[in-house]
GROMACS .gro file of N, CA and C in nm:
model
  507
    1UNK      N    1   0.413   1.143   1.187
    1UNK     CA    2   0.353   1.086   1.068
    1UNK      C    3   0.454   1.098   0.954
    2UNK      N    4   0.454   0.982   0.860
    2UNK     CA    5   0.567   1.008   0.735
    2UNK      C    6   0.453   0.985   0.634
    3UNK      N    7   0.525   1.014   0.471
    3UNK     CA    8   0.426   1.051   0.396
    3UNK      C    9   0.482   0.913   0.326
    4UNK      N   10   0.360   0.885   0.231
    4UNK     CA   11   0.333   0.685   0.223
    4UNK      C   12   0.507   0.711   0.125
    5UNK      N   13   0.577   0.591   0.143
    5UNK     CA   14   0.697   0.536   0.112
    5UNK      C   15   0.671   0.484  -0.075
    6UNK      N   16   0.750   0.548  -0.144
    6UNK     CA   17   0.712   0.496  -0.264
    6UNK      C   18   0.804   0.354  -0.323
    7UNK      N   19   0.891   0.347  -0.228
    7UNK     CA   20   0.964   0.248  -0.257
    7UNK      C   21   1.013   0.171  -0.070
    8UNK      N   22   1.114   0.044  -0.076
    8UNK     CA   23   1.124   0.026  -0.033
    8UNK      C   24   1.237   0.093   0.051
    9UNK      N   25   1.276   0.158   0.219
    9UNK     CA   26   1.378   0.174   0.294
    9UNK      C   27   1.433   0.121   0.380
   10UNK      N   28   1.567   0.152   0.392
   10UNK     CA   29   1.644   0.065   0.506
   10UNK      C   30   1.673   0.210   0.577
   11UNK      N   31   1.628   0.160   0.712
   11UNK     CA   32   1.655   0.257   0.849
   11UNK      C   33   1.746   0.214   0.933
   12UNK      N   34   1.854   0.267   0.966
   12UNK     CA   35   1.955   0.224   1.040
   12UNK      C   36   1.898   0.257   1.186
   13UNK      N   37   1.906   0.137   1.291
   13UNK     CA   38   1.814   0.125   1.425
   13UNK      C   39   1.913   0.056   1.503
   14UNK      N   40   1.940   0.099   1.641
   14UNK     CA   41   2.042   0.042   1.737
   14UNK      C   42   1.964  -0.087   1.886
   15UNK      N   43   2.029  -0.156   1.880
   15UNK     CA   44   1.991  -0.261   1.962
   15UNK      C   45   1.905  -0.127   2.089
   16UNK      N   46   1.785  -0.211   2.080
   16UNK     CA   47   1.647  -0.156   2.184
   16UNK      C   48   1.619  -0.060   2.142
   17UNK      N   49   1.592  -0.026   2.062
   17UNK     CA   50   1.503   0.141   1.963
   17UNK      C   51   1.400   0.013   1.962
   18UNK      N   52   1.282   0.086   1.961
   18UNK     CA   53   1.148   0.032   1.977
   18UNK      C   54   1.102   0.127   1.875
   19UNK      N   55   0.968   0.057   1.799
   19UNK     CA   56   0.903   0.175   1.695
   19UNK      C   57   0.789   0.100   1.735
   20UNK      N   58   0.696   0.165   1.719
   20UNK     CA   59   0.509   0.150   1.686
   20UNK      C   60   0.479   0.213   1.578
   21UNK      N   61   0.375   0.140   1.515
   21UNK     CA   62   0.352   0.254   1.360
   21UNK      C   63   0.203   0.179   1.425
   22UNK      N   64   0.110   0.299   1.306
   22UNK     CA   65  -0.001   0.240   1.273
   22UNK      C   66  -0.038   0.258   1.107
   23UNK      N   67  -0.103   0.157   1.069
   23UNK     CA   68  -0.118   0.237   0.938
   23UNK      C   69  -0.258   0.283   0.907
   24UNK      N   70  -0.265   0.381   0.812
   24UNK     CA   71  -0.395   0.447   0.791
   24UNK      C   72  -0.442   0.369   0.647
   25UNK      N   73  -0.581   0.353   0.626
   25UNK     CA   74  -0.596   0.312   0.498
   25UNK      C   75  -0.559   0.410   0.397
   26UNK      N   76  -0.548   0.357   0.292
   26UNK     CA   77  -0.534   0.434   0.187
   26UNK      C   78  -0.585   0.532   0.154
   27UNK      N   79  -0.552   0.676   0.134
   27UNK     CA   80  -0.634   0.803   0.103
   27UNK      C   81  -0.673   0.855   0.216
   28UNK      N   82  -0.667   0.848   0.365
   28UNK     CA   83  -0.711   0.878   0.490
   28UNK      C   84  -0.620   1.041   0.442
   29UNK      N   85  -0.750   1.119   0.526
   29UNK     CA   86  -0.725   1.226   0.512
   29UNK      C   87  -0.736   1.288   0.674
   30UNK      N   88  -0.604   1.339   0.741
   30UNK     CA   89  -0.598   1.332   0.862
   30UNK      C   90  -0.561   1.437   0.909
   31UNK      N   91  -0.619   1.508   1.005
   31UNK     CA   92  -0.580   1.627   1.085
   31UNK      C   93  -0.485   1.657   1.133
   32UNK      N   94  -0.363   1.683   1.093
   32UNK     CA   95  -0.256   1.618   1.136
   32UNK      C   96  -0.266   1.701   1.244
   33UNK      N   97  -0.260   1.826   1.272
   33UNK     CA   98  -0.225   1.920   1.401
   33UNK      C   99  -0.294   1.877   1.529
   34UNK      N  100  -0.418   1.821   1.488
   34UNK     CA  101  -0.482   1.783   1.607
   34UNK      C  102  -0.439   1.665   1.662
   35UNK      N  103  -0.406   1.575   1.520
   35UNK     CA  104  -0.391   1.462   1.615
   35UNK      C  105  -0.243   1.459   1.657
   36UNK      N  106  -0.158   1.521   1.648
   36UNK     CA  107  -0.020   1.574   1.720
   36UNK      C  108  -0.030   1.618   1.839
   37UNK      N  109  -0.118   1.728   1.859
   37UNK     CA  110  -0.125   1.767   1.999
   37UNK      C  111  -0.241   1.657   2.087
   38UNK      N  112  -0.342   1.576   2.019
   38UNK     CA  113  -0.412   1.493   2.102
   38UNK      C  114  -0.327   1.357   2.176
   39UNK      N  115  -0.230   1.342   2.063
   39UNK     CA  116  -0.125   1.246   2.136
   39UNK      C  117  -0.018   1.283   2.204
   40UNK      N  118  -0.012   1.366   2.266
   40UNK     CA  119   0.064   1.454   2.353
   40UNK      C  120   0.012   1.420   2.474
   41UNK      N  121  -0.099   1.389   2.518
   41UNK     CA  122  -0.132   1.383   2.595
   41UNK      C  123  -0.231   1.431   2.660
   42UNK      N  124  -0.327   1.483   2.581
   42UNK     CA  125  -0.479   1.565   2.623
   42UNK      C  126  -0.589   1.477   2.617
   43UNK      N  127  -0.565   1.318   2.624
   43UNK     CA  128  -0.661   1.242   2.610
   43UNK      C  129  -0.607   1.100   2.674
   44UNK      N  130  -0.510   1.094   2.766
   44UNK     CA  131  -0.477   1.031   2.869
   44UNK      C  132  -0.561   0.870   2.847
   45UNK      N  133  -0.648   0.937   2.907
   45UNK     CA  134  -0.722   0.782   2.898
   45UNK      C  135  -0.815   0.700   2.763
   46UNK      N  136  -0.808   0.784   2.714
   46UNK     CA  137  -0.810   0.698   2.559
   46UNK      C  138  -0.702   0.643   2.473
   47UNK      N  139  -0.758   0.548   2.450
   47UNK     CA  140  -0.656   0.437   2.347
   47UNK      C  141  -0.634   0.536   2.221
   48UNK      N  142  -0.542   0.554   2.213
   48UNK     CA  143  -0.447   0.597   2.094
   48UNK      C  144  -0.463   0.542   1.934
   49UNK      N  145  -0.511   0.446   1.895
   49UNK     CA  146  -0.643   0.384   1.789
   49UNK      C  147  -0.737   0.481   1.788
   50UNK      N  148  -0.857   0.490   1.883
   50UNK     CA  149  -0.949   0.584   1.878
   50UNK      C  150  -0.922   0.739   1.859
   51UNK      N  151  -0.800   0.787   1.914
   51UNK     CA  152  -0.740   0.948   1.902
   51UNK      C  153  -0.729   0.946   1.740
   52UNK      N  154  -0.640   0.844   1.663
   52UNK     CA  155  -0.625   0.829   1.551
   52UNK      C  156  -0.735   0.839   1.513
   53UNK      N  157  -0.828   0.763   1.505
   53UNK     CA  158  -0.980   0.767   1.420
   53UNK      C  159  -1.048   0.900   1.422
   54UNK      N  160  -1.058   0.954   1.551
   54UNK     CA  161  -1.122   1.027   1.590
   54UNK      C  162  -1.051   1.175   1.448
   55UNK      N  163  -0.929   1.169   1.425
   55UNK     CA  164  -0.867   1.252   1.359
   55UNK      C  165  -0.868   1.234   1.187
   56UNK      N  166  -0.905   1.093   1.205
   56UNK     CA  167  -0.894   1.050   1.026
   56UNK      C  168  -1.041   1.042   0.975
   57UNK      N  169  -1.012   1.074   0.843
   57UNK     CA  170  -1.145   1.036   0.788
   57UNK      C  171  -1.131   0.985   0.639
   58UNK      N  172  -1.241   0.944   0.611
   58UNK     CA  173  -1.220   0.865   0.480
   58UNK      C  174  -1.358   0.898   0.350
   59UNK      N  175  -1.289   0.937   0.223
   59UNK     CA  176  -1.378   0.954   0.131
   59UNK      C  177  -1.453   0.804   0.094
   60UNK      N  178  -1.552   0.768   0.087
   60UNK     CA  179  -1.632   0.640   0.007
   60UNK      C  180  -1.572   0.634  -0.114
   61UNK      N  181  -1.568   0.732  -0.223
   61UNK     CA  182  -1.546   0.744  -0.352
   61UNK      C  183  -1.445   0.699  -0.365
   62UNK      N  184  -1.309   0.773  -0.278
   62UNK     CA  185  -1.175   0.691  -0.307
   62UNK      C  186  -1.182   0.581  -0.256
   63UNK      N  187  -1.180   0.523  -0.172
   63UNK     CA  188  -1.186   0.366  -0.117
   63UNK      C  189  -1.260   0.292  -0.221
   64UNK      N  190  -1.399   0.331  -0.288
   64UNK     CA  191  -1.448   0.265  -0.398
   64UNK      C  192  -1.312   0.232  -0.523
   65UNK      N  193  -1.243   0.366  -0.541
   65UNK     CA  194  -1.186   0.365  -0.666
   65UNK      C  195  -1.075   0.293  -0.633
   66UNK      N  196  -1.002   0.309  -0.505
   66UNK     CA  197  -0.848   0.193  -0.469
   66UNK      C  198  -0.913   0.063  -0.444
   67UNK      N  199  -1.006  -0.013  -0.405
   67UNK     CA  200  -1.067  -0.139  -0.368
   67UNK      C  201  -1.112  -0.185  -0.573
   68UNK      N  202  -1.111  -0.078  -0.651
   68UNK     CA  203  -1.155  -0.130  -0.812
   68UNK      C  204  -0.988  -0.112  -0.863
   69UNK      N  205  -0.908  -0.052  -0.773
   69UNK     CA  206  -0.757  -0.037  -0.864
   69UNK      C  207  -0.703  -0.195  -0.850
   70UNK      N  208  -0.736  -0.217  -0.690
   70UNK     CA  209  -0.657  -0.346  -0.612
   70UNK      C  210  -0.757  -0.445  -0.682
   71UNK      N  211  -0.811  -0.485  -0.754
   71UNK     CA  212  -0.884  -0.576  -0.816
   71UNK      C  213  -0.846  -0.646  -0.886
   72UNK      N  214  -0.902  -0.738  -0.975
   72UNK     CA  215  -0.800  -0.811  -1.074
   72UNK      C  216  -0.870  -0.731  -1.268
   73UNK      N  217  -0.862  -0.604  -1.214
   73UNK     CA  218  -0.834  -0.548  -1.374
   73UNK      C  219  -0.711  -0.554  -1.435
   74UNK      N  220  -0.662  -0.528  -1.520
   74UNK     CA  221  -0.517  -0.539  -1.542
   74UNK      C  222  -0.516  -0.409  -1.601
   75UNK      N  223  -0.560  -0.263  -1.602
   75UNK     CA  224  -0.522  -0.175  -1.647
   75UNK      C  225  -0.613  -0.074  -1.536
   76UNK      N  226  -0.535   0.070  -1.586
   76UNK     CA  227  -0.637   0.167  -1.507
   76UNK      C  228  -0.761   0.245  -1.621
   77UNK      N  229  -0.707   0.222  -1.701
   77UNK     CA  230  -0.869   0.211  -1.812
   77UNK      C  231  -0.984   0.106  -1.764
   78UNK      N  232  -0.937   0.004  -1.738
   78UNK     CA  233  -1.041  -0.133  -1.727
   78UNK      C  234  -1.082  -0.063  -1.589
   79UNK      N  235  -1.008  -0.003  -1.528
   79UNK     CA  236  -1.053   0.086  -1.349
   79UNK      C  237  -1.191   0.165  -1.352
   80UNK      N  238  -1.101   0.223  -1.474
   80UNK     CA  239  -1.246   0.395  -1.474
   80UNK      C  240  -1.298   0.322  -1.570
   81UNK      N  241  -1.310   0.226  -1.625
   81UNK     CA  242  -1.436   0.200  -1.761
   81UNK      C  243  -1.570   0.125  -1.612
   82UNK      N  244  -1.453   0.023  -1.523
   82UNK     CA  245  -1.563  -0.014  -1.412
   82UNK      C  246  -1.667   0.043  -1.341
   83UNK      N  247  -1.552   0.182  -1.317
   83UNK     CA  248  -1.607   0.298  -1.170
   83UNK      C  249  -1.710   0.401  -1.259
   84UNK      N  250  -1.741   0.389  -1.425
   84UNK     CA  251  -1.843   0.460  -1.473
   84UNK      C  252  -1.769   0.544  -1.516
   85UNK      N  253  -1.624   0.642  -1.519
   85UNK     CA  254  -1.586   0.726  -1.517
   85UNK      C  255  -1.468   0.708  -1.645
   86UNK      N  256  -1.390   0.863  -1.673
   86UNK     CA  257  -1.299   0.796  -1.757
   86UNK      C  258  -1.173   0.801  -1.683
   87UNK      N  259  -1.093   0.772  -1.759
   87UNK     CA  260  -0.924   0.731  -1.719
   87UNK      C  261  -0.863   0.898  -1.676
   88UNK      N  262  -0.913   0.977  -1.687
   88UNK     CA  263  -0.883   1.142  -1.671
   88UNK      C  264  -0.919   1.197  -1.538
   89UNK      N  265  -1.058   1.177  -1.549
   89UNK     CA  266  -1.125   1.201  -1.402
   89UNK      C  267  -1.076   1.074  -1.318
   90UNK      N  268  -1.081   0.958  -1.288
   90UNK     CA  269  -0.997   0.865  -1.208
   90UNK      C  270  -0.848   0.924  -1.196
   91UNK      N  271  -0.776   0.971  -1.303
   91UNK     CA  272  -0.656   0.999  -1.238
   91UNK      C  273  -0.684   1.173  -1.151
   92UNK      N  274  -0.735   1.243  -1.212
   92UNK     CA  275  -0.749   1.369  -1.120
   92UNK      C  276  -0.781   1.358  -0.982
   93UNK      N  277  -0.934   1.298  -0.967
   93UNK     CA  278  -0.955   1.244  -0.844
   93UNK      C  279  -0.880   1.174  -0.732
   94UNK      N  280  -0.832   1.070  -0.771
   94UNK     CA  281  -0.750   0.976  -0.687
   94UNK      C  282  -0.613   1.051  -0.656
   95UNK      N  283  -0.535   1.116  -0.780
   95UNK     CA  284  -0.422   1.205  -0.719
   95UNK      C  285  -0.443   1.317  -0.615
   96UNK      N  286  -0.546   1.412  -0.651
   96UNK     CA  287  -0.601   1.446  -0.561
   96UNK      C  288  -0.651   1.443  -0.428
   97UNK      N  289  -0.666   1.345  -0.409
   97UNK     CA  290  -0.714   1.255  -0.283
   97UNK      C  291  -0.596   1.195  -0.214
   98UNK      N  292  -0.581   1.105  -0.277
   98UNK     CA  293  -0.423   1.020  -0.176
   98UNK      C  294  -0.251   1.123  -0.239
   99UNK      N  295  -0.264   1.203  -0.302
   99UNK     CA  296  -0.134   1.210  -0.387
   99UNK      C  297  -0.027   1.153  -0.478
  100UNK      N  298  -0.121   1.020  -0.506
  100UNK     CA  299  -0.026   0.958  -0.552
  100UNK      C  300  -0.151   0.897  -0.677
  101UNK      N  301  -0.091   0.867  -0.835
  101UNK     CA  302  -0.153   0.811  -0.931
  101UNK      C  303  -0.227   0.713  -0.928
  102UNK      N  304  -0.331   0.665  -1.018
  102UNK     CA  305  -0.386   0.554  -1.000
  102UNK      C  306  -0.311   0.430  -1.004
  103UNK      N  307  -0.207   0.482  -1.130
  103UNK     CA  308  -0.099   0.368  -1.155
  103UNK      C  309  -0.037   0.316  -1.039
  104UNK      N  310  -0.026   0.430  -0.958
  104UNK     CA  311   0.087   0.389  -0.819
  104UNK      C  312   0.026   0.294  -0.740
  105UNK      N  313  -0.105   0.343  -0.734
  105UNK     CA  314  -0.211   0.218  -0.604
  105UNK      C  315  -0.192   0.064  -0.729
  106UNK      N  316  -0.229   0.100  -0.834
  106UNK     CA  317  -0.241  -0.046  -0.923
  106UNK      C  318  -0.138  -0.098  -0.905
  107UNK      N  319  -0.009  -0.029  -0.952
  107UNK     CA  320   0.121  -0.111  -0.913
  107UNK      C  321   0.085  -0.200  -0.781
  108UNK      N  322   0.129  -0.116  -0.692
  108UNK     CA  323   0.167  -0.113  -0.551
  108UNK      C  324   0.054  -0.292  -0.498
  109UNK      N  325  -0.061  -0.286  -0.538
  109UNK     CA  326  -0.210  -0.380  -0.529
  109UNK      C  327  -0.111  -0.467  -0.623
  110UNK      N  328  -0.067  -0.479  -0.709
  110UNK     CA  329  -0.062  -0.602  -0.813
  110UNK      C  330   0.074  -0.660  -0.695
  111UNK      N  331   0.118  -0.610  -0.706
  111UNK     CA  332   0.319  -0.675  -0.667
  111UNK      C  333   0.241  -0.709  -0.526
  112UNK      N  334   0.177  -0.613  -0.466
  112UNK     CA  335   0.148  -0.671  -0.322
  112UNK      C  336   0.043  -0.807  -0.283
  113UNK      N  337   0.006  -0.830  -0.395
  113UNK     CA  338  -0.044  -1.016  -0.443
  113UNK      C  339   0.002  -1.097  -0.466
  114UNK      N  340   0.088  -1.029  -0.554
  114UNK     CA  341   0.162  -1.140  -0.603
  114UNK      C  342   0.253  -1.193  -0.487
  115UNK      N  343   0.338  -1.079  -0.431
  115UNK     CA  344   0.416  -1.110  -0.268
  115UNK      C  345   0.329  -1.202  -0.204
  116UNK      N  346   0.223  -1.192  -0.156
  116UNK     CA  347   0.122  -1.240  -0.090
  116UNK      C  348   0.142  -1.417  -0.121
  117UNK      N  349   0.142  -1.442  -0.263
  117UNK     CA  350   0.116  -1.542  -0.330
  117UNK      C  351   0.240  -1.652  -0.358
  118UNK      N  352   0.360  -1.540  -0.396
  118UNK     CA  353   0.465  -1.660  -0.410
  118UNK      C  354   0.513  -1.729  -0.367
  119UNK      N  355   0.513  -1.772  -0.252
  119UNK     CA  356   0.490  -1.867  -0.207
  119UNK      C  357   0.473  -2.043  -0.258
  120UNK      N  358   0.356  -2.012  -0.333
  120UNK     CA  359   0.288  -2.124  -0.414
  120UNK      C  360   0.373  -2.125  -0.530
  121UNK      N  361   0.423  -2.045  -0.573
  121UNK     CA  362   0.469  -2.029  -0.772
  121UNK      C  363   0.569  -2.124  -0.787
  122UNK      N  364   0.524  -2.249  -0.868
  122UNK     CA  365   0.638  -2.310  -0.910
  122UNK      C  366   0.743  -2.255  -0.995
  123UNK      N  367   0.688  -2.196  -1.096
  123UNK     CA  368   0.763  -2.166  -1.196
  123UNK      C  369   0.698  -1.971  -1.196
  124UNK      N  370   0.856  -1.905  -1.128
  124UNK     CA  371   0.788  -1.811  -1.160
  124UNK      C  372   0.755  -1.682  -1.341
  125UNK      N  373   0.841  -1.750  -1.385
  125UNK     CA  374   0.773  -1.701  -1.574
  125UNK      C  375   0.646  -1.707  -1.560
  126UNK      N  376   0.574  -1.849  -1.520
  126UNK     CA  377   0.394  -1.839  -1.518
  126UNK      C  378   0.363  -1.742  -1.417
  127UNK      N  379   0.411  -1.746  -1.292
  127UNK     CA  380   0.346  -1.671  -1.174
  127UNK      C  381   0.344  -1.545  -1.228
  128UNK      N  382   0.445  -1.507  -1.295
  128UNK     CA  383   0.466  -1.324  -1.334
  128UNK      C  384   0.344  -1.286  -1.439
  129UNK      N  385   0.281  -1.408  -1.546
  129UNK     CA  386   0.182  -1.397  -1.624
  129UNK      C  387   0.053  -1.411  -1.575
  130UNK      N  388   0.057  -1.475  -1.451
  130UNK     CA  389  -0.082  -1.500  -1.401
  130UNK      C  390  -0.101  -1.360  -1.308
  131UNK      N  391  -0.055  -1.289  -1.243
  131UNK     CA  392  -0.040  -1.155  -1.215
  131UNK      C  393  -0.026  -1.047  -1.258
  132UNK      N  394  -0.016  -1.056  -1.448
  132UNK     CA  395  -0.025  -0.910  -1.498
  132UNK      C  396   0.047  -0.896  -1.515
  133UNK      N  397   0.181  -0.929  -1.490
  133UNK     CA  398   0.331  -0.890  -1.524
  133UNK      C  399   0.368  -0.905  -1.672
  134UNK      N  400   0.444  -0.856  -1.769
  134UNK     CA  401   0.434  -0.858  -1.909
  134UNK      C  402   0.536  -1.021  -1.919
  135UNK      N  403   0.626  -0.992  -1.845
  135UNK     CA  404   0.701  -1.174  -1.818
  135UNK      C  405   0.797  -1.129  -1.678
  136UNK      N  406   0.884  -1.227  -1.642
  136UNK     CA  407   0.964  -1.250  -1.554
  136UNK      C  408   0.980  -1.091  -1.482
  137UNK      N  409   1.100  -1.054  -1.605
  137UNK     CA  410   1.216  -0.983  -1.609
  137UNK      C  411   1.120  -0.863  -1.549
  138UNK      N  412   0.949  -0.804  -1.595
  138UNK     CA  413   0.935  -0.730  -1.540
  138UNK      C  414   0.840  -0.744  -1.416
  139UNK      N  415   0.819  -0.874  -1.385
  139UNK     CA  416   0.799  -0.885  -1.219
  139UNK      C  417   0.919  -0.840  -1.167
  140UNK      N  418   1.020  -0.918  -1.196
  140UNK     CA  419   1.179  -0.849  -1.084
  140UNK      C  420   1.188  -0.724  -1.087
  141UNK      N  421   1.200  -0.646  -1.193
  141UNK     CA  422   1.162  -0.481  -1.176
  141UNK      C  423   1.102  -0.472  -1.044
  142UNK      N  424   0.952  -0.503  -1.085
  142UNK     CA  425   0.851  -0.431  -1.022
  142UNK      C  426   0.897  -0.467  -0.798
  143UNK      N  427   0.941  -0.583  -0.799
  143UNK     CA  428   0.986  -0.644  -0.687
  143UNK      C  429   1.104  -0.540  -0.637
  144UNK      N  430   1.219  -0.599  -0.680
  144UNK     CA  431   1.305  -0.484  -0.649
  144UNK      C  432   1.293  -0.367  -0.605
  145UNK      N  433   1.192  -0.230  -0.707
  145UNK     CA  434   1.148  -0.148  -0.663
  145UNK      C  435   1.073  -0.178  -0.524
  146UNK      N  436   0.966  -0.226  -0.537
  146UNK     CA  437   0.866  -0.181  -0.407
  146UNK      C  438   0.926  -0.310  -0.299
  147UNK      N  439   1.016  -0.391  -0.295
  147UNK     CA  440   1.047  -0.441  -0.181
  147UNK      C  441   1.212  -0.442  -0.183
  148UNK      N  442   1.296  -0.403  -0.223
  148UNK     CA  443   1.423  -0.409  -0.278
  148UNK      C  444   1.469  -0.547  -0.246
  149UNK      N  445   1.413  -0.658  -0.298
  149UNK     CA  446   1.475  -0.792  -0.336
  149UNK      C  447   1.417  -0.847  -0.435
  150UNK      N  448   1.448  -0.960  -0.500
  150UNK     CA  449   1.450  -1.030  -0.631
  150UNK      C  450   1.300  -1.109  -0.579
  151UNK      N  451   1.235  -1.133  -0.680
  151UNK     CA  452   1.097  -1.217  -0.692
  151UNK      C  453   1.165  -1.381  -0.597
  152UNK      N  454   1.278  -1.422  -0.591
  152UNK     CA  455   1.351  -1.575  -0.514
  152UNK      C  456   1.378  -1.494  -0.374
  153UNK      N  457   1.455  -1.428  -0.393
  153UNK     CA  458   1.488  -1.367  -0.229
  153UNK      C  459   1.344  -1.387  -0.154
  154UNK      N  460   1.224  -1.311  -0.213
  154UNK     CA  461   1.099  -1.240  -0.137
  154UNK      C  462   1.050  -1.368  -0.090
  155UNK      N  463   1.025  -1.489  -0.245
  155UNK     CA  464   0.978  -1.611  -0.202
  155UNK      C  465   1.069  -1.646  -0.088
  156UNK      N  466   1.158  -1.711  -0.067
  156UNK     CA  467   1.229  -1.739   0.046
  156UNK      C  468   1.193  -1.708   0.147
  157UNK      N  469   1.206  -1.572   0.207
  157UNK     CA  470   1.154  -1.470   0.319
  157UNK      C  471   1.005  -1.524   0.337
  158UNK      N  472   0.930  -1.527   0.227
  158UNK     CA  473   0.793  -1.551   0.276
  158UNK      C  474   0.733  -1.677   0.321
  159UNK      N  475   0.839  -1.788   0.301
  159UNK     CA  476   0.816  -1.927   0.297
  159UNK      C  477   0.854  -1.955   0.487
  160UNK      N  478   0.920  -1.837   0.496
  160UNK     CA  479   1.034  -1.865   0.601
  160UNK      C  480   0.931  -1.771   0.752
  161UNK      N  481   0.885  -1.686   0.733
  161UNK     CA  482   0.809  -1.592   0.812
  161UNK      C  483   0.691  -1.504   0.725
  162UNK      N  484   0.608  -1.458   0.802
  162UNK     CA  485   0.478  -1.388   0.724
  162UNK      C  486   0.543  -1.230   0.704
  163UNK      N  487   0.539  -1.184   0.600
  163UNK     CA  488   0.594  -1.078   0.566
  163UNK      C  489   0.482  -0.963   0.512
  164UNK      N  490   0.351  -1.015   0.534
  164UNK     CA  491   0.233  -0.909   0.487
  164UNK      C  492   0.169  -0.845   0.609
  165UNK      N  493   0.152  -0.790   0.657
  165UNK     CA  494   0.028  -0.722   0.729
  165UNK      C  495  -0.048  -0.644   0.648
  166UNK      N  496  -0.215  -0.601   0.760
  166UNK     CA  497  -0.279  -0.554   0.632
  166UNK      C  498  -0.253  -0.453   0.550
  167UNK      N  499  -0.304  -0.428   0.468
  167UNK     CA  500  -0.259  -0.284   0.384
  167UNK      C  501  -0.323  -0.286   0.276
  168UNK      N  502  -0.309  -0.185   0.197
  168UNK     CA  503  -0.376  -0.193   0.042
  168UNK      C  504  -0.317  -0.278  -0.035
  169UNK      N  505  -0.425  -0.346  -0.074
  169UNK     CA  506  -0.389  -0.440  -0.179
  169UNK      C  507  -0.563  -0.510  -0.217
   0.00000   0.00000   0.00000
């Protein structure tokens, strides 16, 4: 298991290295010891999905609060003014829970739409405004960081092959 990636990496991999991942939803809180030694091999004939499940579990509350981050609020005030709560307790909670800020899931949910989306963007100055972005210059930030290429590179790539699987967003 690796702990969630805050940015984007390049892994150096030699012709026929094979990887499998799975991903966990967001905030999954997971046994890790057990499910280390259950995939070892003490459960043979079960699918390796179910060993996983069987080991993860999931708070309602956080999934409520990342499914109101990934939304189309544009702040994490507009988050906790939604979820009833304030901007204090939303950040305690949720760090608490996944380890990582509310800001980080909001980021992470906004850029991962917009990726989703550009595709369509004629002009991306508008696309970066219709997504929350303050203008251009800080969509490319935000791109760069969490995918290390330019808002044109990503479009390209995405026009060219599907580059999303599921995930939070």
């Amino acid at each position: 298991m690796s702990d969630l990636a805050e940015t984007s990496q390049v892994i150096s991999v030699k012709r026929g290295d094979r990887f499998t991942g799975y991903r966990l939803r967001a905030g999954a809180d997971v046994q890790i010891d057990g499910l280390i030694h259950a995939v070892k091999g003490r459960f043979p004939d079960r699918d390796i999905v179910d060993i996983i499940n069987y080991y993860a579990s999931y708070d309602a509350n956080v999934d409520e609060a990342l499914r109101c981050l990934a939304s189309d609020v544009l702040t994490v005030n507009d988050a906790a003014l939604t979820l009833g709560v304030s901007a204090r307790t939303l950040q305690r909670y949720v760090g608490k829970k996944t380890g990582k800020s509310p800001i980080f899931w909001h980021r992470l949910a906004r850029v991962r739409r917009a990726g989703r989306d550009i595709a369509l963007a004629n002009s991306l100055a508008e696309f970066a405004l219709d997504y929350g972005f303050s203008d251009q210059a800080h969509m490319t930030r935000e791109f760069r960081h969490w995918f290390s290429l330019s808002p044109c590179s990503f479009k390209k790539i995405s026009l060219e092959r599907g580059v999303f699987q599921p995930g939070y967003e």
